[in-house]
């Protein structure tokens, strides 16, 4: 034992007596005396045992001490810090000894002091008495004698412990020496590591001359015994001292020499392992490079090889076992060093990396291989056995700090490492092709054995397979980085042309083809080492990175390789695969991942790069959907029924799903009728699963039953994904499976299951798309989705979470919508965004208005929520709410969003009299109820009610009305906006309209000269008109308003309706007698709509006093005319049973444009009804139209949604991608806002001038300009959309806020660009709306 170590132990062992000596614990003890001066041998042994037990109990505390002084402090304060202090046997022994030695003295002193006489008399205080007894006892002769005996005895006991410790150490060293000399070389096992026990080592200090002596003893000329002893001593020294000594170079050389000695190799590795675990990188990198050089020298000198036909190689042979241990230690260091080298200079890291790459590459430089006669054992063989998936390389490539150095060295100096890995993959691929016709799989056994239990004997094929796996993982990691791909193309032997990225990926795909995992085979723990799994991992990594996929997967040769088996099957050719279904399933997996990216989807849809037959080229998407249809219809004769499993069909449907759940993809696949084929297959599978007998207890259910159930869910899920786009939702509705699909979605939603492995944002977008239509929201309601939302909202709003312990009261929320309720609030905004959804859920649904509500009564529907949260008009409703103000505020905020849709507001007002209820609540919210001039109480609820009342009472764009804010402001008057409890409302909320310039006839003629030319003499009058209109809109847009606008619309509509080429619907043949018109009864919704129109026209100063009668008469005429244009349907939807669900805002807009002239308005509308434009800008005209197929007319989904909104989403993705991505992440959809804006003709969102320009632009320029205008608005709002999405205010902003700063004339050039790019798609599809849906 080193003297310094012995001193440290002695100091620690002496601490307990010190603690007794310095403590003041000797009071009030009783007991018999224990004589320590004459201890027997048995007593000393017992005392030693007790002391040992104490030291072992507190060993952790002492070990954590930073120094000897700290250890002493721990022992001195042990009673204060250790709750078990008085339970230690040694402490009990000392206590008994103290009681026996001083018990009599303490009793006598106590009696003497409590008598109160003599010189020792003291007061009666207990503390004073104890202090006096202690002081007297410590001054006594007995105490001094006890301490002296205790010190002598403990010194003797501690010295005995030290002597015994040294004897034990010497015995251990002798036994270890005998064991080391007597044992043979240990065999290698997978779970052993030379660094396993290298932590928490204690080292002795050593001088430079001692290290020099050790270096001399390690010289190869010295006796074996001396070298071994020197190694043992070296292992006890701090490695940092060894590497910093002056003799390190000679010591290093001797260590490397000893490493080749079978008897000394393990000791050298032990020293290296300890160095790796306890030294910084500047020390360990020298040891690592030394070890790498030693391994290199061993391979160079021994030249391990075996004949090419050799059956096995035994890694337990001494020379191979030593190399394997050395490489194992290197590999352990390689995997751990990444966590520390960023804290050191780059040159240290570079030395480690370069020495590794040199070791892996030197054989290719210096040893000419002779494959025909023998195979040379290389470091890569042993490294692959130890780290078959190249974990070390993956860790090195993970961080940019090390990846940069690795790639630079590979490019400049060690490209042979990459060449060797590439050659290994090529060799394996070629061997696979040669063994294709064999009945057994030659590599399967290699794969099984490599990954199975540990062994010591490996065949050459197994070693080569391990190197192949290692090389494949290394190449795969290189491919995903840009600089790694720059290493290609690479020249390899036996190949004329260099191997590029495309060639490599094709080679990997061919390997996957040769050895797929059969779909019906059992899984095993070695699957991760199968060729197909390994290749799939590489391809998955490539798919996840855009640039990498573009370089490696998207080139034509790769796509051809992936789809060549599919094309062969479509051409009726027999596949050469052993397991066709398994191979095709893997192909489908890769194709789905490619199609899930924007670039990959564009490749599938628009790149005509596949040769099908006879030089005919086609698109990848067409090939995939054709095979999918054949699989669905079981029309692939080249694949047996056993191979053609349901999983194969589901895999290719999933590929198609990545395509048709986008607008542009659905556009390509729609002609194939894939939705019909999937629906038919689902109905067949569903009927088969219903015939499966009920399981009997104890009987095992067959796999066929589960397979049918899985296939049924796969088909239903695939149908559901059509609802991701507006047009796809119509196709889903046409299949008749929408209710089943929504129920399936709800079941997955409640289980919080992922949509699919390629979907990141859950079911939010899909639920919003479905909720935008009447049949969709009816299916949501029927599935229980709406009820679940209502219950969840009530739980967070009124009940709180059950799993949160009530430690303190819930804080009062500072925001109107608390964070815990925000998610539910936005869910209801999405659900009720469309007026058709509101009509379907609330139509003919009265409110409960009970006289009493129990506290346990929870709302389960939308009418219930309105009754409890919005229409809080009785004390019973108020008392039923635990959080009245917060809950009612939530309801008013939701009401404000609902009322931003004018059709939804009209329904709420006509059924529930929302305005009267709010005005009544305002009247009651005054300081003095019974007075006429009572002052309003300004609180959260009154401010919210005032905002809603102004919103629903005033119509206008951003510069035509002023909505009061919801927040108070600083100052003497926190809320300067006047409140009201009856109509009319204060004038401050109605802004003066922007006055249009009064143009003279000359200026009007100069603006649009074609209006005043003879139409008969101009064949291209419409083209001239469009050019002039575009010019006027971009230069002087305010000129196209008032009388100019009315004349323009009249003449353009008359011209188009008289043209046979422009007339899309049959011309209107309308005649109505005055008596029949006056007898028409308008609904309450229509009457409220007329009043809203008249208020708006009055505020704009466009109408005269007779406007009331004229407006009513116009609406009656239009109602009669439209009733002749509708088809009767058997739909159960509420929106399909009572005419158009809403108000005809286009008719009112035309009425205002014509300044209240009923005859001109009616004439314009009748002429407009024959034009294609009317199908999109006039929703009421096309509702359940006779010009549509019956199934489309009765679907309850308007063309404004499945055509216009569909193309808005498609163009947004291409033209304004950031906005498209934001919508997808938020769970809201652009189609819902488009439906909202367009249904009410942008009322409340644009100023009157821009509304007129929207109508005129769609009429003059074409109906597709409706799509372009919506895209332009989203482009205009992009900064606000991006900003407000982060604060989760996107939906509320788009619904409640007007579109500020948008002018049609400013964006008309952008719309014309969109026309040039997309009119051939958009307008062409618009012209097919009257055809049957495919």
Coordinates of C-alpha atoms in Angstrom, one line a residue, residues 176 180 194-195 197-198 201 203 228 231-232 234-236 239 259 264-277 329:
X176 CA -4.4 -12.6 -8.1
X180 CA -3.1 -14.7 -13.6
X194 CA -12.5 -4.5 -20.5
X195 CA -13.9 -1.2 -19.4
X197 CA -15.0 -2.1 -14.0
X198 CA -12.9 0.8 -14.9
X201 CA -10.8 3.6 -9.3
X203 CA -4.9 5.8 -7.9
X228 CA 3.8 -8.3 -15.5
X231 CA 2.0 -3.6 -15.6
X232 CA 0.2 -4.3 -12.3
X234 CA 1.0 0.9 -13.8
X235 CA -2.7 0.0 -13.4
X236 CA -2.6 1.6 -10.0
X239 CA -3.3 7.6 -16.4
X259 CA -0.1 -5.8 -26.3
X264 CA 0.3 -9.4 -21.0
X265 CA -2.3 -8.2 -23.5
X266 CA -5.2 -8.2 -21.1
X267 CA -3.3 -6.1 -18.5
X268 CA -2.4 -3.6 -21.2
X269 CA -6.1 -3.4 -22.2
X270 CA -7.0 -2.9 -18.6
X271 CA -4.7 0.1 -18.3
X272 CA -6.1 1.5 -21.6
X273 CA -9.7 1.0 -20.4
X274 CA -9.0 2.8 -17.1
X275 CA -7.4 5.6 -19.1
X276 CA -10.5 5.9 -21.4
X277 CA -12.9 6.1 -18.4
X329 CA -12.3 -1.5 -26.5

